Coordinates of C-alpha atoms in Angstrom, one line a residue:
Chain A
M25 CA 96.1 12.9 21.5
K26 CA 94.7 9.8 23.3
K27 CA 91.7 11.8 24.5
L28 CA 91.0 13.1 21.0
L29 CA 91.2 9.6 19.6
S30 CA 88.8 8.3 22.3
L31 CA 86.4 11.2 21.6
I32 CA 86.5 10.5 17.8
L33 CA 85.9 6.8 18.6
A34 CA 83.0 7.5 20.9
L35 CA 81.4 9.9 18.4
G36 CA 81.9 7.3 15.7
L37 CA 80.2 4.7 17.8
L38 CA 77.3 7.1 18.6
F39 CA 76.8 7.8 14.9
F40 CA 76.9 4.1 14.1
I41 CA 74.3 3.4 16.8
L42 CA 72.1 6.2 15.6
S43 CA 72.3 5.2 12.0
T44 CA 71.6 1.6 12.9
I45 CA 68.5 2.6 14.9
R46 CA 67.4 4.8 12.0
I47 CA 67.9 2.0 9.5
Q48 CA 66.0 -0.4 11.8
K49 CA 63.2 2.1 12.1
E50 CA 62.9 2.4 8.4
K51 CA 63.0 -1.3 7.9
S52 CA 60.3 -1.8 10.6
G53 CA 58.3 0.9 9.0
Q54 CA 58.5 -0.9 5.7
R55 CA 57.5 -4.2 7.3
I56 CA 54.6 -2.6 9.2
A57 CA 53.4 -1.0 6.0
V58 CA 53.5 -4.3 4.2
L59 CA 51.7 -6.0 7.1
M60 CA 49.1 -3.3 7.3
E61 CA 48.5 -3.5 3.6
D62 CA 48.2 -7.3 4.0
I63 CA 45.7 -6.9 6.9
A64 CA 43.7 -4.3 5.0
F65 CA 43.6 -6.6 2.0
K66 CA 42.5 -9.6 4.1
E67 CA 39.9 -7.5 5.8
A68 CA 38.6 -6.4 2.4
R69 CA 38.6 -10.0 1.2
N70 CA 36.7 -11.1 4.3
Q71 CA 34.2 -8.3 4.0
Y72 CA 33.7 -9.2 0.4
I73 CA 33.1 -12.9 1.3
S74 CA 30.5 -11.8 4.0
Y75 CA 28.9 -9.6 1.3
Q76 CA 28.7 -12.6 -1.0
V77 CA 27.2 -14.7 1.8
G78 CA 24.7 -11.9 2.3
I79 CA 23.7 -12.2 -1.4
Y80 CA 23.3 -16.0 -1.1
T81 CA 21.2 -15.7 2.0
G82 CA 19.2 -12.8 0.8
P83 CA 15.4 -13.2 0.7
Q84 CA 15.2 -13.2 -3.1
V85 CA 17.7 -16.0 -3.5
V86 CA 16.1 -18.1 -0.7
I87 CA 12.6 -17.6 -1.9
D88 CA 13.5 -18.4 -5.5
K89 CA 15.2 -21.6 -4.4
A90 CA 12.3 -22.6 -2.1
L91 CA 9.8 -22.0 -4.9
A92 CA 11.9 -23.9 -7.4
Q93 CA 11.8 -26.9 -5.0
G94 CA 8.0 -26.7 -4.8
L95 CA 7.7 -25.0 -1.4
V96 CA 4.8 -22.6 -1.0
F97 CA 3.9 -20.0 1.6
T98 CA 1.7 -21.4 4.2
E99 CA -1.5 -19.6 5.4
P100 CA -0.8 -17.7 8.6
S101 CA -3.6 -19.5 10.5
K102 CA -1.7 -22.8 9.9
V103 CA 1.5 -21.7 11.5
I104 CA 2.1 -23.5 14.8
V105 CA 4.4 -21.7 17.1
L106 CA 6.2 -23.8 19.7
E107 CA 7.3 -22.1 22.8
V108 CA 9.9 -23.5 25.2
K109 CA 8.6 -22.9 28.7
N110 CA 10.9 -22.6 31.7
E111 CA 10.3 -25.5 34.1
H112 CA 11.7 -23.7 37.1
Chain B
M19 CA 111.3 19.5 -6.1
N20 CA 111.9 19.2 -2.4
T21 CA 109.6 17.8 0.3
K22 CA 108.2 21.2 1.2
Q23 CA 107.3 22.0 -2.4
R24 CA 105.7 18.5 -2.8
I25 CA 103.6 19.1 0.3
Q26 CA 102.6 22.5 -1.1
L27 CA 101.7 21.0 -4.4
C28 CA 99.6 18.3 -2.7
G29 CA 97.9 21.0 -0.6
I30 CA 97.1 23.0 -3.7
I31 CA 95.7 20.0 -5.6
A32 CA 93.6 19.0 -2.5
L33 CA 92.5 22.6 -2.1
G34 CA 91.7 22.7 -5.9
F35 CA 89.6 19.6 -5.7
S36 CA 87.9 20.9 -2.5
L37 CA 87.2 24.2 -4.3
I38 CA 85.7 22.4 -7.3
I39 CA 83.5 20.3 -5.0
F40 CA 82.5 23.4 -3.1
I41 CA 81.7 25.3 -6.2
R42 CA 79.7 22.3 -7.6
L43 CA 77.9 21.9 -4.3
F44 CA 77.2 25.6 -4.2
F45 CA 75.8 25.5 -7.8
I46 CA 73.6 22.5 -7.0
Q47 CA 72.3 23.8 -3.7
T48 CA 71.6 27.3 -4.7
I49 CA 71.3 27.7 -8.5
Q50 CA 69.8 24.2 -9.2
H51 CA 68.2 23.8 -5.7
K52 CA 64.6 23.5 -7.0
E53 CA 65.3 20.8 -9.6
F54 CA 67.4 18.6 -7.4
S55 CA 65.2 19.0 -4.4
A56 CA 62.2 17.9 -6.4
K57 CA 64.1 14.9 -7.7
A58 CA 65.1 13.9 -4.1
Q59 CA 61.6 14.4 -2.8
K60 CA 60.3 12.2 -5.6
R61 CA 62.7 9.5 -4.8
V62 CA 62.1 9.6 -1.0
Y63 CA 58.4 10.5 -0.8
T64 CA 55.2 9.5 -2.4
Q65 CA 51.5 10.5 -2.0
T66 CA 48.8 8.2 -0.8
K67 CA 45.5 8.3 -2.7
A68 CA 42.7 10.3 -1.2
D69 CA 39.8 8.1 0.0
T70 CA 36.4 8.5 1.5
L71 CA 35.5 5.8 4.0
R72 CA 31.8 5.2 4.5
G73 CA 29.7 3.4 7.1
Q74 CA 27.0 0.9 6.7
I75 CA 23.2 1.1 6.5
L76 CA 21.5 -1.8 8.3
D77 CA 18.0 -3.0 9.1
R78 CA 16.6 -3.4 12.6
N79 CA 18.2 -6.9 12.9
G80 CA 21.6 -5.8 11.8
V81 CA 21.2 -7.1 8.2
V82 CA 23.5 -5.0 6.0
L83 CA 21.5 -3.1 3.3
A84 CA 24.4 -0.9 2.1
K85 CA 28.2 -1.1 2.7
S86 CA 31.4 0.2 1.1
L87 CA 34.0 -2.3 0.2
R88 CA 37.5 -1.9 -1.0
T89 CA 37.7 -2.9 -4.7
Y90 CA 40.3 -2.3 -7.3
A91 CA 40.6 -0.5 -10.7
V92 CA 42.9 -2.5 -13.0
A93 CA 44.7 -0.5 -15.6
V94 CA 47.4 -1.2 -18.2
S95 CA 50.5 1.0 -18.9
K96 CA 51.5 -0.1 -22.5
K97 CA 55.1 1.1 -22.3
N98 CA 55.7 -1.1 -19.2
V99 CA 54.2 -4.3 -20.6
N100 CA 56.8 -7.0 -21.2
N101 CA 54.6 -9.8 -22.5
K102 CA 51.4 -8.6 -24.2
E103 CA 50.0 -12.1 -25.0
A104 CA 50.6 -13.4 -21.5
L105 CA 49.0 -10.2 -20.0
F106 CA 45.9 -10.5 -22.2
K107 CA 45.5 -14.2 -21.2
A108 CA 45.8 -13.3 -17.5
L109 CA 43.3 -10.5 -17.8
T110 CA 40.8 -12.6 -19.8
Q111 CA 41.1 -15.6 -17.4
T112 CA 41.0 -13.8 -14.1
L113 CA 38.8 -10.8 -14.8
E114 CA 36.8 -12.2 -17.6
V115 CA 37.5 -9.2 -19.8
P116 CA 36.9 -10.2 -23.5
K117 CA 40.0 -10.3 -25.6
D118 CA 38.4 -8.2 -28.3
K119 CA 37.9 -5.4 -25.8
L120 CA 41.5 -5.6 -24.7
N121 CA 42.7 -5.5 -28.3
K122 CA 40.5 -2.5 -29.1
L123 CA 41.7 -0.6 -26.0
W124 CA 45.3 -1.5 -26.9
R125 CA 44.8 -0.1 -30.4
E126 CA 43.0 3.0 -29.5
K127 CA 44.8 4.2 -26.3
K128 CA 48.2 5.8 -26.4
N129 CA 49.6 4.3 -23.3
F130 CA 47.4 4.1 -20.1
F131 CA 43.9 2.6 -20.1
Y132 CA 41.6 1.0 -17.5
V133 CA 40.7 -2.6 -18.1
K134 CA 38.1 -3.1 -15.4
K135 CA 36.9 -1.2 -12.4
K136 CA 35.2 -2.5 -9.2
V137 CA 37.3 -5.6 -9.2
S138 CA 36.7 -7.7 -6.1
P139 CA 39.6 -8.5 -3.7
I140 CA 39.1 -12.1 -4.6
D141 CA 39.6 -11.5 -8.4
Y142 CA 42.4 -9.1 -7.5
E143 CA 44.2 -11.8 -5.6
K144 CA 43.9 -14.2 -8.5
L145 CA 45.2 -11.7 -10.9
E146 CA 48.1 -10.7 -8.7
E147 CA 49.1 -14.4 -8.3
V148 CA 49.2 -14.9 -12.1
L149 CA 51.1 -11.7 -12.7
N150 CA 53.7 -12.6 -10.0
S151 CA 54.1 -16.2 -11.1
Q152 CA 54.6 -15.3 -14.8
K153 CA 56.5 -12.1 -14.0
I154 CA 54.2 -10.0 -16.2
T155 CA 54.7 -6.3 -15.9
G156 CA 52.6 -3.3 -17.1
V157 CA 49.5 -3.7 -14.9
E158 CA 48.6 -0.9 -12.5
L159 CA 46.2 -1.4 -9.7
E160 CA 44.4 1.4 -8.0
R161 CA 42.4 1.0 -4.8
E162 CA 38.9 2.4 -4.7
Y163 CA 35.8 2.0 -2.6
T164 CA 32.5 0.7 -4.0
R165 CA 29.1 1.0 -2.5
L166 CA 27.5 -2.4 -2.5
Y167 CA 24.0 -3.6 -1.7
P168 CA 23.8 -7.3 -0.7
Y169 CA 20.1 -7.4 -1.1
E170 CA 20.3 -5.5 -4.4
D171 CA 17.3 -3.1 -4.8
I172 CA 15.7 -3.7 -1.4
A173 CA 14.8 -0.3 0.2
K174 CA 16.8 1.5 -2.5
D175 CA 14.2 4.3 -2.7
M176 CA 14.9 5.1 1.0
I177 CA 18.6 4.3 1.0
G178 CA 19.4 6.5 -2.1
A179 CA 22.7 6.6 -3.9
T180 CA 26.3 7.6 -3.6
N181 CA 28.6 9.1 -6.2
S182 CA 31.9 7.8 -7.4
K183 CA 33.7 9.5 -4.6
N184 CA 31.7 7.6 -2.0
R185 CA 29.6 10.6 -1.0
G186 CA 25.8 10.6 -0.5
L187 CA 23.7 11.8 -3.4
S188 CA 20.2 11.1 -2.4
G189 CA 17.9 9.5 0.3
L190 CA 19.4 8.4 3.6
E191 CA 22.9 8.3 2.0
L192 CA 22.6 12.1 1.6
M193 CA 20.7 12.8 4.8
F194 CA 23.3 11.0 6.9
D195 CA 26.3 11.8 4.7
K196 CA 28.1 13.6 7.6
E197 CA 27.7 10.7 10.0
L198 CA 28.4 8.0 7.3
S199 CA 31.5 9.4 5.6
Q200 CA 35.0 10.2 6.6
E201 CA 37.5 11.8 4.3
A202 CA 41.0 10.3 4.2
P203 CA 43.0 13.0 2.4
S204 CA 46.0 12.3 0.3
Q205 CA 49.1 12.1 2.5
K206 CA 52.9 12.6 1.8
V207 CA 54.7 9.4 3.0
K208 CA 58.2 8.0 2.8
R209 CA 58.6 5.3 0.2
S210 CA 61.1 2.5 0.1
R211 CA 63.5 1.7 -2.8
W212 CA 61.0 -1.0 -4.0
G213 CA 58.1 1.4 -4.2
G214 CA 56.2 0.4 -1.0
I215 CA 55.5 3.0 1.6
I216 CA 57.2 3.2 4.9
Y217 CA 54.8 3.2 7.9
D218 CA 54.8 6.3 9.9
K219 CA 52.7 7.3 13.0
S220 CA 51.2 10.1 11.0
L221 CA 49.4 7.5 8.9
E222 CA 47.3 6.4 11.8
R223 CA 43.8 7.6 11.5
E224 CA 41.0 7.6 14.1
L225 CA 37.8 6.2 12.5
S226 CA 34.8 8.3 12.9
I227 CA 32.4 6.7 10.4
A228 CA 29.0 5.7 11.9
D229 CA 26.6 2.9 11.0
I230 CA 22.9 3.8 10.5
Y231 CA 20.3 1.3 11.7
L232 CA 16.8 1.5 10.3
T233 CA 13.5 0.4 11.9
I234 CA 12.9 -1.5 8.6
D235 CA 12.9 -5.3 8.7
S236 CA 14.6 -6.4 5.4
L237 CA 12.5 -9.5 5.1
A238 CA 9.2 -7.6 5.5
Q239 CA 10.5 -4.9 3.2
Y240 CA 11.4 -7.4 0.5
Q241 CA 8.0 -9.1 0.6
V242 CA 6.1 -5.8 0.6
E243 CA 8.2 -4.6 -2.4
S244 CA 7.6 -7.9 -4.3
I245 CA 3.9 -7.8 -3.7
L246 CA 3.7 -4.2 -4.7
K247 CA 5.7 -4.9 -7.9
K248 CA 3.5 -7.8 -8.8
Y249 CA 0.3 -5.7 -8.6
G250 CA 2.0 -2.6 -9.9
Q251 CA 2.8 -4.4 -13.1
K252 CA -0.6 -6.2 -13.3
Y253 CA -2.6 -3.0 -13.0
K254 CA -0.1 -0.8 -14.9
V255 CA 0.0 1.8 -12.2
K256 CA 1.8 5.1 -12.3
N257 CA 2.9 4.6 -8.7
A258 CA 2.2 2.0 -6.0
I259 CA 3.0 2.7 -2.4
A260 CA 2.8 0.5 0.7
I261 CA 3.8 1.4 4.2
V262 CA 3.7 -0.9 7.3
Q263 CA 3.9 0.7 10.7
E264 CA 4.1 -1.1 14.1
A265 CA 0.9 0.1 15.7
K266 CA 2.2 0.2 19.3
T267 CA 5.6 1.8 18.7
G268 CA 5.2 3.9 15.6
Y269 CA 8.2 2.2 14.0
I270 CA 8.1 1.8 10.2
L271 CA 8.6 -1.9 9.4
A272 CA 8.5 -1.6 5.7
A273 CA 8.0 1.3 3.2
A274 CA 7.9 0.6 -0.5
S275 CA 7.4 2.4 -3.7
Y276 CA 6.9 1.0 -7.2
P277 CA 8.6 1.9 -9.5
S278 CA 11.5 2.3 -7.1
V279 CA 13.7 5.3 -7.7
D280 CA 16.9 5.9 -5.7
G281 CA 16.2 8.4 -2.9
H282 CA 12.5 9.0 -3.8
A283 CA 10.6 7.2 -1.0
L284 CA 7.0 7.9 -1.9
P285 CA 5.6 6.6 1.5
F286 CA 7.1 9.8 2.9
Q287 CA 7.1 12.2 0.0
F288 CA 3.8 11.5 -1.9
T289 CA 0.9 13.8 -1.3
Y290 CA -2.7 13.0 -2.3
E291 CA -6.3 13.5 -1.4
P292 CA -7.1 10.4 0.7
G293 CA -10.7 10.0 -0.3
S294 CA -12.8 7.5 1.6
T295 CA -10.1 6.3 3.9
F296 CA -10.5 9.7 5.5
K297 CA -14.2 9.0 6.4
T298 CA -12.9 7.1 9.4
I299 CA -11.1 10.2 10.6
G300 CA -14.2 12.4 10.3
A301 CA -16.5 9.8 12.0
A302 CA -14.0 9.3 14.8
S303 CA -13.7 13.0 15.4
A304 CA -17.5 13.4 15.5
L305 CA -17.9 10.5 17.8
D306 CA -15.1 11.7 20.1
A307 CA -16.6 15.2 20.2
G308 CA -20.0 13.7 21.0
T309 CA -21.8 15.2 17.9
I310 CA -22.8 11.6 16.8
Q311 CA -23.5 8.4 18.6
P312 CA -22.9 4.9 17.2
N313 CA -26.7 4.3 17.0
N314 CA -27.5 7.5 15.1
I315 CA -29.0 7.1 11.6
F316 CA -28.6 9.5 8.7
S317 CA -31.0 10.2 5.8
M318 CA -29.4 9.6 2.5
E319 CA -31.5 12.3 0.8
N320 CA -32.4 10.0 -2.1
N321 CA -28.7 9.9 -2.9
K322 CA -28.7 13.6 -3.9
W323 CA -27.7 15.9 -1.1
N324 CA -27.7 19.6 -1.7
V325 CA -25.1 21.6 0.2
N326 CA -25.5 25.3 -0.6
G327 CA -26.3 24.6 -4.2
I328 CA -23.7 21.8 -4.7
I329 CA -25.0 18.3 -5.1
I330 CA -23.3 15.4 -3.4
K331 CA -24.2 12.0 -4.9
D332 CA -24.0 8.4 -3.7
H333 CA -24.3 5.1 -5.3
Q334 CA -26.1 2.9 -2.8
E335 CA -29.7 1.9 -2.3
K336 CA -30.6 2.4 1.4
P337 CA -32.6 5.5 2.4
W338 CA -31.1 5.6 5.9
L339 CA -27.7 4.5 7.2
T340 CA -26.1 4.0 10.6
V341 CA -22.5 5.4 11.1
S342 CA -21.2 1.8 10.7
E343 CA -23.1 1.4 7.4
I344 CA -21.9 4.8 6.2
L345 CA -18.4 3.4 6.4
E346 CA -19.3 -0.1 5.2
V347 CA -20.8 1.2 1.9
S348 CA -18.5 4.2 1.9
S349 CA -21.3 6.8 1.6
N350 CA -20.1 10.4 0.8
I351 CA -23.4 11.9 1.8
G352 CA -23.3 10.2 5.3
A353 CA -19.6 11.2 5.8
G354 CA -20.3 14.7 4.7
K355 CA -23.3 15.0 7.0
I356 CA -21.2 13.8 10.0
T357 CA -18.4 16.3 9.5
L358 CA -20.8 19.2 8.7
E359 CA -22.6 18.5 12.0
L360 CA -19.2 18.5 13.8
G361 CA -18.3 21.9 12.3
A362 CA -15.2 23.2 10.6
K363 CA -13.4 24.4 13.7
S364 CA -13.7 21.1 15.6
L365 CA -12.9 19.0 12.5
Y366 CA -9.8 21.1 11.8
S367 CA -8.7 20.8 15.4
Y368 CA -9.1 17.0 15.2
F369 CA -7.2 16.9 11.9
K370 CA -4.4 18.7 13.6
K371 CA -4.5 16.3 16.6
F372 CA -4.3 13.4 14.2
G373 CA -1.1 14.9 12.8
F374 CA -2.3 16.2 9.4
G375 CA -0.8 19.4 7.9
V376 CA 2.6 19.0 9.6
K377 CA 5.5 16.7 8.9
T378 CA 5.7 13.6 11.1
N379 CA 9.5 13.9 11.3
V380 CA 9.8 10.2 10.6
G381 CA 13.4 10.8 9.6
F382 CA 13.4 11.1 5.8
L383 CA 14.7 13.9 3.7
G384 CA 12.0 15.8 1.8
E385 CA 9.1 14.5 3.8
S386 CA 5.8 16.0 2.8
A387 CA 3.7 17.9 5.2
G388 CA 0.5 17.5 3.2
I389 CA -2.0 20.4 2.7
L390 CA -4.5 21.4 5.4
R391 CA -6.0 24.8 4.8
E392 CA -7.0 27.0 7.8
Y393 CA -10.7 26.2 8.7
S394 CA -11.6 29.9 8.5
T395 CA -11.3 29.6 4.7
W396 CA -13.6 26.6 4.5
K397 CA -17.1 26.9 3.1
P398 CA -19.8 24.4 4.3
I399 CA -19.1 22.3 1.1
D400 CA -15.4 22.1 2.1
T401 CA -16.3 20.8 5.5
A402 CA -18.6 18.2 4.0
K403 CA -16.0 17.2 1.4
A404 CA -13.2 17.0 4.0
G405 CA -15.4 14.3 5.6
Y406 CA -14.8 12.0 2.6
G407 CA -11.2 13.0 2.0
Y408 CA -11.3 15.8 -0.5
T409 CA -9.9 19.4 0.0
V410 CA -7.3 17.8 2.3
S411 CA -4.0 16.4 1.1
V412 CA -2.0 13.9 3.2
S413 CA 1.2 11.9 3.0
P414 CA 1.0 8.1 3.3
V415 CA 3.0 8.2 6.6
Q416 CA 0.6 10.7 8.0
L417 CA -2.4 8.5 7.2
V418 CA -0.9 5.3 8.5
S419 CA 0.1 7.0 11.7
A420 CA -3.5 8.4 12.1
Y421 CA -4.9 4.9 11.6
S422 CA -2.5 3.6 14.2
V423 CA -4.3 5.9 16.7
F424 CA -7.3 3.6 16.5
A425 CA -5.1 0.5 16.7
N426 CA -3.3 2.0 19.7
G427 CA -6.2 2.9 22.0
G428 CA -6.5 6.6 20.8
T429 CA -2.8 7.7 21.1
L430 CA -0.7 9.1 18.3
M431 CA 2.8 7.6 18.3
Q432 CA 5.8 9.2 16.8
A433 CA 6.7 7.5 13.4
H434 CA 10.3 6.4 13.2
L435 CA 12.4 5.2 10.3
I436 CA 15.8 5.6 11.9
D437 CA 16.5 3.2 14.8
K438 CA 19.9 4.2 15.9
I439 CA 23.4 5.5 14.9
T440 CA 26.4 3.6 16.2
Y441 CA 29.9 5.1 16.3
P442 CA 33.3 3.3 16.2
D443 CA 34.1 4.4 19.7
G444 CA 31.1 2.4 20.9
R445 CA 28.8 5.3 21.4
V446 CA 25.1 4.5 20.4
E447 CA 22.7 7.3 19.6
Q448 CA 19.3 5.7 20.1
I449 CA 16.8 7.7 17.9
A450 CA 13.7 5.4 17.8
K451 CA 11.9 5.2 21.1
P452 CA 8.2 4.4 21.4
N453 CA 7.1 8.0 22.0
A454 CA 3.5 8.9 22.5
I455 CA 2.9 12.4 21.0
R456 CA -0.6 13.0 22.3
R457 CA -3.9 11.4 23.0
V458 CA -6.1 12.1 20.0
V459 CA -9.4 10.4 20.8
K460 CA -10.7 8.6 23.9
K461 CA -10.0 5.0 24.3
E462 CA -13.7 4.2 23.9
T463 CA -13.8 6.1 20.6
A464 CA -10.8 4.2 19.3
A465 CA -12.5 0.9 20.3
Q466 CA -15.7 1.9 18.5
V467 CA -13.9 3.0 15.3
S468 CA -12.1 -0.3 15.4
K469 CA -15.4 -2.2 15.4
W470 CA -16.7 0.0 12.5
L471 CA -13.6 -0.8 10.5
E472 CA -14.0 -4.5 11.2
N473 CA -17.5 -4.2 9.8
V474 CA -16.1 -2.6 6.7
V475 CA -14.0 -5.7 6.1
N476 CA -16.6 -8.2 7.1
K477 CA -19.7 -6.7 5.4
G478 CA -18.6 -3.8 3.3
T479 CA -16.2 -2.6 0.6
G480 CA -13.2 -4.0 2.4
K481 CA -14.0 -7.7 2.0
P482 CA -11.0 -8.4 -0.2
A483 CA -8.8 -7.5 2.8
K484 CA -10.0 -10.6 4.8
V485 CA -7.4 -13.1 6.0
K486 CA -8.8 -16.5 7.0
G487 CA -8.7 -16.9 10.8
Y488 CA -8.0 -13.3 11.7
R489 CA -9.9 -10.2 12.5
I490 CA -9.0 -7.4 10.1
A491 CA -10.1 -3.7 10.4
G492 CA -9.7 -1.2 7.6
K493 CA -11.3 1.2 5.0
T494 CA -11.1 1.4 1.3
G495 CA -10.7 4.7 -0.6
T496 CA -11.1 5.7 -4.2
T497 CA -10.2 9.2 -5.2
E498 CA -10.4 11.1 -8.5
K499 CA -7.2 12.9 -9.3
F500 CA -6.8 16.6 -10.1
N501 CA -5.8 17.2 -13.7
A502 CA -3.6 20.0 -15.0
S503 CA -6.6 22.3 -15.5
G504 CA -7.6 22.0 -11.8
K505 CA -10.6 19.7 -12.4
Y506 CA -11.2 16.2 -11.1
E507 CA -10.3 13.6 -13.7
K508 CA -12.9 10.8 -14.1
S509 CA -10.3 8.4 -15.6
A510 CA -7.4 9.0 -13.2
H511 CA -7.9 7.5 -9.8
I512 CA -6.1 6.7 -6.6
A513 CA -7.3 3.4 -5.1
S514 CA -6.2 2.8 -1.5
F515 CA -6.8 0.7 1.6
C516 CA -5.7 1.5 5.1
G517 CA -6.2 -0.9 8.0
F518 CA -4.7 -2.9 10.9
A519 CA -4.4 -6.5 12.0
P520 CA -5.1 -8.5 14.1
A521 CA -8.0 -6.3 15.2
S522 CA -8.1 -7.8 18.7
E523 CA -4.5 -6.9 19.4
P524 CA -3.1 -4.8 16.5
E525 CA 0.4 -5.4 15.5
W526 CA 0.7 -3.5 12.3
T527 CA -1.1 -0.7 10.5
I528 CA -0.8 -0.9 6.7
L529 CA -1.6 1.5 3.9
V530 CA -1.7 0.5 0.3
I531 CA -2.0 3.0 -2.5
L532 CA -2.4 2.4 -6.3
D533 CA -1.9 5.7 -8.2
E534 CA -3.6 5.7 -11.5
P535 CA -4.2 2.0 -12.0
E536 CA -5.2 1.2 -15.6
K537 CA -7.3 -1.8 -14.9
A538 CA -8.6 -1.7 -11.3
L539 CA -10.2 1.5 -10.2
F540 CA -11.4 0.7 -6.7
G541 CA -10.0 0.6 -3.2
S542 CA -11.0 -3.0 -2.9
T543 CA -8.1 -3.8 -5.2
S544 CA -5.7 -2.2 -2.7
A545 CA -7.6 -4.2 0.0
K546 CA -6.5 -7.4 -1.8
I547 CA -2.9 -6.3 -1.7
F548 CA -3.3 -5.4 2.0
S549 CA -4.5 -8.9 2.6
E550 CA -1.4 -10.4 0.9
I551 CA 1.0 -8.2 2.9
V552 CA -0.7 -8.9 6.2
S553 CA -0.8 -12.6 5.5
Y554 CA 2.9 -12.7 5.1
L555 CA 3.5 -10.6 8.2
L556 CA 1.3 -12.8 10.3
T557 CA 3.1 -15.9 9.0
M558 CA 6.5 -14.3 9.5
K559 CA 5.7 -13.4 13.1
G560 CA 3.7 -16.5 13.9
I561 CA 0.7 -14.5 15.2
Q562 CA -2.1 -16.8 16.4
P563 CA -5.5 -16.4 14.8
D564 CA -8.0 -14.2 16.7
G565 CA -11.0 -14.7 14.4
E566 CA -13.8 -17.3 14.3
D567 CA -13.8 -18.2 10.6
L568 CA -11.2 -21.0 10.8

């Protein structure tokens, strides 16, 4: 009788541990899913911001702004190129 | 009732209950199995939405020209809305959807309707904040991918378009659809009580989407497109084309069409009779073969040259012309005489060596091979006409590559539009490499032709191509177009200019074509456009002047 009781208790404990693990797994799965969604959203947001930066730094926008401020394209022969020469 | 009977009664009741439960379970699990199984599945599992991920298209410097971003489709489910007024206010404020439109949709739709698609993650976040803080229900958000172009229409004719499912429809998007896209099919996943999904290892996905790098420089491309558009509108052209190739490497730096249509890149797909720009090819071939010398002079036959009964005319005054002068004044008689003297077989052989009649394999879908008939079918008049760019059809990329031969000391380089393909695992497939296809003409021939082309710009029809302080080499071309009845149309022209700069150490070869300009009929107009393009490139790259006219 004592042995049977011990067996039942051991089995009960095993089932309890297994179900706790299972519940924890499900909870972790939910948390990971939420975090992954959050990461994906933040990635999407960052990409969107970099896309907007791309728009604002695009040649059309820059040229329009430059022209609006009275800047003009220089003649190529008037361009002075400065080169940093290695002293060593 | 004694104890034994009571125990028996309890046993019977317990058995009865067990039997009822057993029968009920049997009924549920066998007879109603399908119905309950479906209900359980619905409660426990959900389906993820199928997606197509897509890589980026970038220029040679890594500037993004096309990318797919996650956006959202915002919809309303009328039956789940708890506060219509608050919802409308939230949608109007965060998504800038007019209230009238919302009212109309609400009136017309039974239950579900989309309010706005392609909502950015930033607007989505704002909307979600408002919905959560005011506890507004009834809004449904769907994830989607949208193809976006940070530089708007730049290189759109080459890039092409994608459909609503993020798959390539035209241009490079279609050509590299396999490399660019990755299907993420709908998956069955466990869901939590609150509707979210439960992460599972099966959801992990190995990314296989590639990014495509072009040899294009987006700044140069933008400028070339802008210049082409300006003149395209001014001269009311049917089409305008410009292509810029790096003379030494064969890489395409810019390739523009006006008007620009998704996936229809005329620099690779257009076919036309090149006219006088082809005189350079004929003269170079004859010089290289030794049938002419730079100091040879040709009689202009009083501007009426009879070739087997067909009269070729010219509109210039000199009775005799040198080869250089033939190119400077763009004499058809002179160019015809040069190629007729060379002979059809040799001329055809040189045309082939220059790369005409076959695709350049530049890396664009639907590239044209041009038309080059077998020399055995040519009559003497065909050989003469080929000398000034008739009876032969070429694509812009073929002609610009052929002119690069002179800029490059006589070697034909492989034209490249695709630089490389990069994969998420770090692999890089380098496609563009400076690759010499063959030597076409001797180095001395290339140098002599380059001098002739400089004379065209300094003294001849190419004067508008000049850039102060720089040596420019190039040739104008004006071609009458074929009409529907197979005759040359006097009022429909193609005006073109092909050349390279700086002539002392060529960086770029550039071809400009105006197809059916209403106002300007001559190649000198295209030479002016060439000058503007090359000025910008020289400034952009800070190339020092090599000329004497400073």
